[in-house]
GROMACS .gro file of C-alpha atoms in nm:
model
  308
    1ILE     CA    1   7.341   9.021  10.582
    2THR     CA    2   7.077   9.221  10.401
    3ASP     CA    3   6.957   9.234  10.040
    4ARG     CA    4   7.262   9.458   9.981
    5GLY     CA    5   7.512   9.210  10.121
    6VAL     CA    6   7.701   8.915   9.974
    7VAL     CA    7   7.900   8.637  10.139
    8HIS     CA    8   8.172   8.486   9.918
    9PHE     CA    9   8.414   8.202   9.978
   10SER     CA   10   8.646   7.973   9.787
   11TYR     CA   11   8.866   7.674   9.860
   12GLY     CA   12   9.087   7.473   9.628
   13HIS     CA   13   9.395   7.259   9.575
   14PHE     CA   14   9.629   7.386   9.304
   15PHE     CA   15   9.933   7.236   9.133
   16GLN     CA   16  10.203   7.431   8.950
   17ILE     CA   17  10.494   7.300   8.743
   18PRO     CA   18  10.829   7.443   8.864
   19ASN     CA   19  11.011   7.698   8.649
   20PHE     CA   20  11.209   7.543   8.364
   21GLU     CA   21  11.525   7.718   8.482
   22ILE     CA   22  11.500   7.513   8.802
   23LEU     CA   23  11.414   7.187   8.628
   24TYR     CA   24  11.702   7.210   8.382
   25GLN     CA   25  11.966   7.407   8.572
   26ASN     CA   26  12.309   7.264   8.484
   27PRO     CA   27  12.160   6.946   8.329
   28ASP     CA   28  12.503   6.804   8.235
   29TYR     CA   29  12.632   6.828   8.594
   30LYS     CA   30  12.935   7.024   8.481
   31PHE     CA   31  13.113   7.188   8.773
   32GLY     CA   32  13.438   7.377   8.779
   33PRO     CA   33  13.751   7.261   8.958
   34GLY     CA   34  13.797   7.316   9.328
   35THR     CA   35  13.694   7.185   9.664
   36GLY     CA   36  13.385   7.231   9.877
   37ASN     CA   37  13.042   7.296   9.730
   38LEU     CA   38  13.086   7.369   9.359
   39GLY     CA   39  12.731   7.463   9.262
   40ILE     CA   40  12.370   7.356   9.216
   41ALA     CA   41  12.222   7.104   8.974
   42GLY     CA   42  11.860   7.106   8.864
   43ASN     CA   43  11.619   6.818   8.894
   44SER     CA   44  11.387   6.724   8.609
   45ASN     CA   45  11.197   6.486   8.841
   46LEU     CA   46  11.063   6.760   9.067
   47SER     CA   47  10.703   6.725   9.176
   48PRO     CA   48  10.460   7.013   9.111
   49LYS     CA   49  10.426   7.280   9.375
   50ARG     CA   50  10.110   7.218   9.578
   51THR     CA   51   9.903   7.501   9.722
   52ILE     CA   52   9.592   7.482   9.934
   53SER     CA   53   9.418   7.818   9.905
   54GLY     CA   54   9.101   7.948  10.062
   55GLU     CA   55   8.921   8.268  10.147
   56VAL     CA   56   8.596   8.385  10.297
   57GLY     CA   57   8.453   8.735  10.303
   58VAL     CA   58   8.151   8.956  10.319
   59GLN     CA   59   8.060   9.252  10.096
   60GLN     CA   60   7.804   9.511  10.197
   61ALA     CA   61   7.662   9.811  10.013
   62LEU     CA   62   7.663  10.117  10.237
   63ALA     CA   63   7.493  10.337   9.975
   64ASP     CA   64   7.394  10.316   9.611
   65TYR     CA   65   7.751  10.366   9.493
   66ILE     CA   66   7.961  10.269   9.796
   67THR     CA   67   8.050   9.914   9.900
   68ILE     CA   68   8.277   9.770  10.169
   69ASP     CA   69   8.441   9.428  10.157
   70LEU     CA   70   8.620   9.233  10.430
   71THR     CA   71   8.801   8.915  10.324
   72GLY     CA   72   9.024   8.670  10.509
   73TYR     CA   73   9.248   8.433  10.316
   74PHE     CA   74   9.523   8.174  10.352
   75ARG     CA   75   9.766   7.983  10.130
   76ASP     CA   76   9.944   7.667  10.241
   77MET     CA   77  10.235   7.606  10.001
   78ARG     CA   78  10.418   7.270   9.994
   79TYR     CA   79  10.665   7.092   9.768
   80MET     CA   80  10.832   7.421   9.672
   81ALA     CA   81  11.170   7.408   9.501
   82GLY     CA   82  11.467   7.424   9.737
   83THR     CA   83  11.807   7.267   9.796
   84GLN     CA   84  11.872   6.959  10.006
   85ASN     CA   85  12.045   6.981  10.341
   86ASP     CA   86  12.258   6.680  10.245
   87GLU     CA   87  12.521   6.767   9.986
   88ILE     CA   88  12.612   6.513   9.717
   89ILE     CA   89  12.980   6.412   9.732
   90LEU     CA   90  13.173   6.382   9.408
   91PHE     CA   91  13.431   6.113   9.337
   92GLY     CA   92  13.737   6.168   9.554
   93GLY     CA   93  13.546   6.322   9.846
   94SER     CA   94  13.696   6.672   9.828
   95SER     CA   95  13.417   6.825   9.619
   96LYS     CA   96  13.039   6.816   9.642
   97TYR     CA   97  12.734   6.986   9.502
   98SER     CA   98  12.372   7.059   9.592
   99ARG     CA   99  12.064   6.949   9.404
  100ILE     CA  100  11.720   7.107   9.370
  101SER     CA  101  11.446   6.916   9.552
  102ASN     CA  102  11.090   6.966   9.679
  103SER     CA  103  11.211   7.068  10.023
  104ASP     CA  104  11.072   7.418  10.080
  105PHE     CA  105  10.735   7.519  10.221
  106GLY     CA  106  10.552   7.830  10.332
  107PHE     CA  107  10.227   7.968  10.469
  108VAL     CA  108  10.053   8.299  10.394
  109LYS     CA  109   9.751   8.439  10.576
  110GLY     CA  110   9.590   8.778  10.594
  111ILE     CA  111   9.284   8.999  10.575
  112VAL     CA  112   9.184   9.263  10.320
  113LEU     CA  113   8.950   9.554  10.395
  114SER     CA  114   8.844   9.756  10.092
  115VAL     CA  115   8.602  10.041  10.025
  116ASN     CA  116   8.489  10.109   9.670
  117LYS     CA  117   8.304  10.416   9.544
  118ARG     CA  118   8.172  10.346   9.195
  119TYR     CA  119   8.169  10.614   8.925
  120SER     CA  120   7.905  10.877   8.994
  121ASN     CA  121   7.899  11.257   8.994
  122ASN     CA  122   8.205  11.247   8.764
  123TRP     CA  123   8.437  11.067   9.008
  124SER     CA  124   8.520  10.728   9.157
  125SER     CA  125   8.761  10.607   9.424
  126THR     CA  126   8.892  10.294   9.596
  127ILE     CA  127   9.096  10.230   9.908
  128ASP     CA  128   9.207   9.899  10.051
  129TYR     CA  129   9.415   9.784  10.345
  130THR     CA  130   9.591   9.447  10.370
  131LEU     CA  131   9.734   9.281  10.678
  132GLN     CA  132   9.944   8.981  10.578
  133VAL     CA  133  10.186   8.734  10.735
  134ALA     CA  134  10.407   8.521  10.508
  135LYS     CA  135  10.640   8.266  10.665
  136GLY     CA  136  10.832   7.964  10.545
  137ASN     CA  137  11.166   7.791  10.566
  138ALA     CA  138  11.331   7.985  10.279
  139SER     CA  139  11.258   8.259  10.023
  140ASP     CA  140  11.512   8.144   9.766
  141PRO     CA  141  11.551   7.790   9.626
  142ALA     CA  142  11.929   7.824   9.677
  143ALA     CA  143  11.903   7.955  10.035
  144VAL     CA  144  12.000   7.629  10.211
  145ARG     CA  145  12.297   7.572   9.979
  146ASN     CA  146  12.417   7.930  10.030
  147GLN     CA  147  12.399   7.887  10.407
  148LEU     CA  148  12.601   7.566  10.392
  149VAL     CA  149  12.868   7.731  10.174
  150SER     CA  150  12.890   8.022  10.422
  151GLY     CA  151  12.941   7.782  10.711
  152GLU     CA  152  12.596   7.852  10.856
  153GLN     CA  153  12.335   7.607  10.972
  154PRO     CA  154  12.012   7.593  10.767
  155GLU     CA  155  11.706   7.743  10.934
  156VAL     CA  156  11.510   7.495  11.147
  157GLN     CA  157  11.214   7.723  11.212
  158LEU     CA  158  10.969   7.936  11.016
  159ILE     CA  159  11.112   8.271  10.909
  160ARG     CA  160  10.965   8.574  10.736
  161LEU     CA  161  10.963   8.533  10.360
  162SER     CA  162  11.117   8.807  10.147
  163TYR     CA  163  10.770   8.936  10.041
  164ASP     CA  164  10.631   8.946  10.396
  165GLN     CA  165  10.496   9.302  10.394
  166ARG     CA  166  10.271   9.326  10.698
  167HIS     CA  167  10.076   9.641  10.612
  168THR     CA  168   9.985   9.781  10.270
  169VAL     CA  169   9.740  10.054  10.174
  170ASN     CA  170   9.637  10.126   9.813
  171PHE     CA  171   9.438  10.430   9.705
  172THR     CA  172   9.295  10.543   9.370
  173TRP     CA  173   9.091  10.850   9.276
  174ASN     CA  174   8.955  10.923   8.929
  175TYR     CA  175   8.775  11.229   8.794
  176ARG     CA  176   8.633  11.289   8.447
  177SER     CA  177   8.485  11.623   8.349
  178GLU     CA  178   8.204  11.667   8.105
  179ALA     CA  179   8.440  11.902   7.921
  180ASN     CA  180   8.644  11.604   7.796
  181TRP     CA  181   8.927  11.615   8.044
  182GLY     CA  182   9.012  11.396   8.339
  183MET     CA  183   9.273  11.308   8.597
  184SER     CA  184   9.360  11.027   8.835
  185ILE     CA  185   9.579  10.967   9.138
  186ILE     CA  186   9.723  10.632   9.246
  187GLY     CA  187   9.891  10.599   9.585
  188LYS     CA  188  10.052  10.312   9.773
  189TYR     CA  189  10.192  10.276  10.123
  190GLY     CA  190  10.375   9.969  10.244
  191SER     CA  191  10.548   9.874  10.565
  192GLY     CA  192  10.907   9.761  10.529
  193LEU     CA  193  11.009   9.427  10.381
  194PRO     CA  194  11.240   9.202  10.584
  195TYR     CA  195  11.618   9.183  10.561
  196THR     CA  196  11.890   8.984  10.740
  197PRO     CA  197  12.110   9.194  10.973
  198SER     CA  198  12.482   9.132  11.001
  199GLN     CA  199  12.510   9.240  11.364
  200ALA     CA  200  12.284   9.287  11.665
  201LEU     CA  201  12.310   9.313  12.042
  202ASP     CA  202  12.056   9.033  12.072
  203LEU     CA  203  12.179   8.710  11.909
  204SER     CA  204  11.822   8.599  11.834
  205LYS     CA  205  11.786   8.899  11.599
  206LEU     CA  206  12.051   8.761  11.363
  207LEU     CA  207  11.804   8.514  11.218
  208THR     CA  208  11.728   8.531  10.847
  209ASN     CA  209  11.488   8.817  10.765
  210SER     CA  210  11.456   8.912  11.131
  211GLU     CA  211  11.473   9.290  11.079
  212THR     CA  212  11.257   9.526  10.873
  213LYS     CA  213  11.347   9.785  10.609
  214PRO     CA  214  11.200  10.139  10.619
  215THR     CA  215  10.844  10.197  10.504
  216MET     CA  216  10.765  10.295  10.145
  217PHE     CA  217  10.520  10.546  10.000
  218ASN     CA  218  10.456  10.640   9.639
  219MET     CA  219  10.197  10.842   9.451
  220ASP     CA  220  10.146  10.877   9.074
  221ALA     CA  221   9.925  11.127   8.892
  222ARG     CA  222   9.781  11.131   8.541
  223ALA     CA  223   9.577  11.387   8.344
  224HIS     CA  224   9.441  11.410   7.992
  225LYS     CA  225   9.246  11.643   7.766
  226ASP     CA  226   9.053  11.521   7.457
  227ILE     CA  227   9.010  11.743   7.150
  228THR     CA  228   8.792  11.631   6.859
  229PHE     CA  229   8.822  11.747   6.495
  230GLY     CA  230   8.559  11.568   6.288
  231ASN     CA  231   8.658  11.202   6.287
  232THR     CA  232   8.997  11.272   6.445
  233GLN     CA  233   9.050  11.280   6.819
  234LEU     CA  234   9.358  11.422   6.988
  235ARG     CA  235   9.447  11.339   7.346
  236LEU     CA  236   9.700  11.550   7.533
  237PHE     CA  237   9.824  11.363   7.838
  238ALA     CA  238  10.065  11.403   8.125
  239ARG     CA  239  10.194  11.133   8.359
  240ILE     CA  240  10.387  11.201   8.677
  241TYR     CA  241  10.551  10.907   8.851
  242ASN     CA  242  10.664  10.946   9.213
  243LEU     CA  243  10.479  11.275   9.243
  244PHE     CA  244  10.644  11.380   9.569
  245ASP     CA  245  10.994  11.265   9.460
  246ILE     CA  246  11.034  11.033   9.761
  247ALA     CA  247  11.355  10.829   9.778
  248ASN     CA  248  11.213  10.499   9.902
  249GLU     CA  249  11.483  10.264  10.032
  250LEU     CA  250  11.441   9.942   9.833
  251GLN     CA  251  11.767   9.792   9.960
  252VAL     CA  252  11.958   9.864  10.282
  253TYR     CA  253  12.300   9.795  10.428
  254ASN     CA  254  12.261   9.497  10.657
  255ASP     CA  255  12.482   9.651  10.926
  256SER     CA  256  12.262   9.960  10.967
  257GLY     CA  257  11.918   9.884  10.825
  258THR     CA  258  11.924  10.194  10.605
  259ALA     CA  259  12.055  10.290  10.262
  260ASP     CA  260  12.188  10.621  10.396
  261PHE     CA  261  12.462  10.483  10.620
  262THR     CA  262  12.692  10.185  10.662
  263LEU     CA  263  12.952  10.105  10.924
  264ALA     CA  264  13.216  10.072  10.651
  265GLU     CA  265  13.168  10.439  10.565
  266HIS     CA  266  13.215  10.539  10.930
  267LEU     CA  267  13.538  10.342  10.955
  268ARG     CA  268  13.670  10.498  10.634
  269ARG     CA  269  13.603  10.847  10.764
  270GLN     CA  270  13.796  10.769  11.082
  271GLN     CA  271  14.100  10.666  10.872
  272ASP     CA  272  14.094  11.010  10.706
  273LEU     CA  273  14.236  10.880  10.378
  274PRO     CA  274  14.249  11.104  10.069
  275GLU     CA  275  13.942  11.087   9.842
  276ILE     CA  276  14.108  11.057   9.502
  277VAL     CA  277  13.850  10.918   9.259
  278ASN     CA  278  13.525  10.990   9.440
  279SER     CA  279  13.391  11.116   9.770
  280LEU     CA  280  13.276  10.878  10.040
  281ASP     CA  281  12.923  11.014  10.016
  282ARG     CA  282  12.900  10.932   9.646
  283TYR     CA  283  13.072  10.596   9.685
  284TYR     CA  284  12.841  10.466   9.958
  285ARG     CA  285  12.516  10.620   9.829
  286ASN     CA  286  12.423  10.341   9.589
  287PRO     CA  287  12.147  10.472   9.355
  288THR     CA  288  12.013  10.119   9.299
  289PHE     CA  289  11.919  10.109   9.668
  290TYR     CA  290  11.653  10.377   9.610
  291SER     CA  291  11.335  10.395   9.409
  292GLU     CA  292  11.322  10.590   9.082
  293PRO     CA  293  11.300  10.970   9.131
  294ARG     CA  294  11.017  11.180   8.996
  295ARG     CA  295  10.954  11.124   8.625
  296VAL     CA  296  10.726  11.342   8.410
  297GLU     CA  297  10.596  11.230   8.072
  298ILE     CA  298  10.401  11.459   7.836
  299GLY     CA  299  10.262  11.332   7.510
  300LEU     CA  300  10.002  11.341   7.237
  301SER     CA  301   9.803  11.054   7.091
  302ILE     CA  302   9.591  11.061   6.773
  303SER     CA  303   9.302  10.833   6.682
  304TRP     CA  304   9.041  10.852   6.414
  305ASN     CA  305   8.734  10.671   6.284
  306GLU     CA  306   8.676  10.615   5.917
  307LYS     CA  307   8.343  10.726   5.773
  308GLU     CA  308   8.100  10.451   5.689
   0.00000   0.00000   0.00000
């Protein structure tokens, strides 16, 4: 550590009130007719979520305008909202329901490496890389209840949480000309998020969130030009989202691990049935499974200053 270096750290205990929709879900305990598990009731007596969070890192200036930062962090989350393993039996014994409780927990740890080039010579840039592991017993407060309804056993070990993205890289680059125009680029790469497969040759791979979706990459670009007329300033701007028009797979079929193919489509093709309303390609290519395609926005903004 030199006169251009800084060591930073933090540690704390934090408490957070659960969402109101969890506290007051079905407060009158009104369930429809039927047998088995009829639904979930909230719990206004939930305890606050408790998180122990800490980080330690070092920042070092490599040059007058360039710094590098390496930070390690962790979050220990307890008393998270979940559903009880034991279902509550209604009068008569044929029906039951689940209730929200402070049963879920999780743990997040990771490191962040970032390089920052401050604005000089008309441009600035940042790049950071994050390695993170997020595990817990469930990602959804209703996960245990849903497993019981499906005839499955609740998880008895730590699993990957739904936001467990192991590797992420973020990049920004900004340029501003002395001729009153500028542009910027924002890019992001992320390794795949977890999903639960429906079939596998290895039985151990059928655990919740045991497989990984495809990687994702996106880049946006922006540009502007300022024109001044007295006290009036015009700004012409253009924004391009998903610059390379990449179809990132946000959701996948759990029998194939991709949004481009499902076993159901293969079986339908083997049956060779007539395609009356739509083709199989269009039917099984769900657009909500993919990220938004390229979008271009062009506009004009006007601002002015009144004379004193």
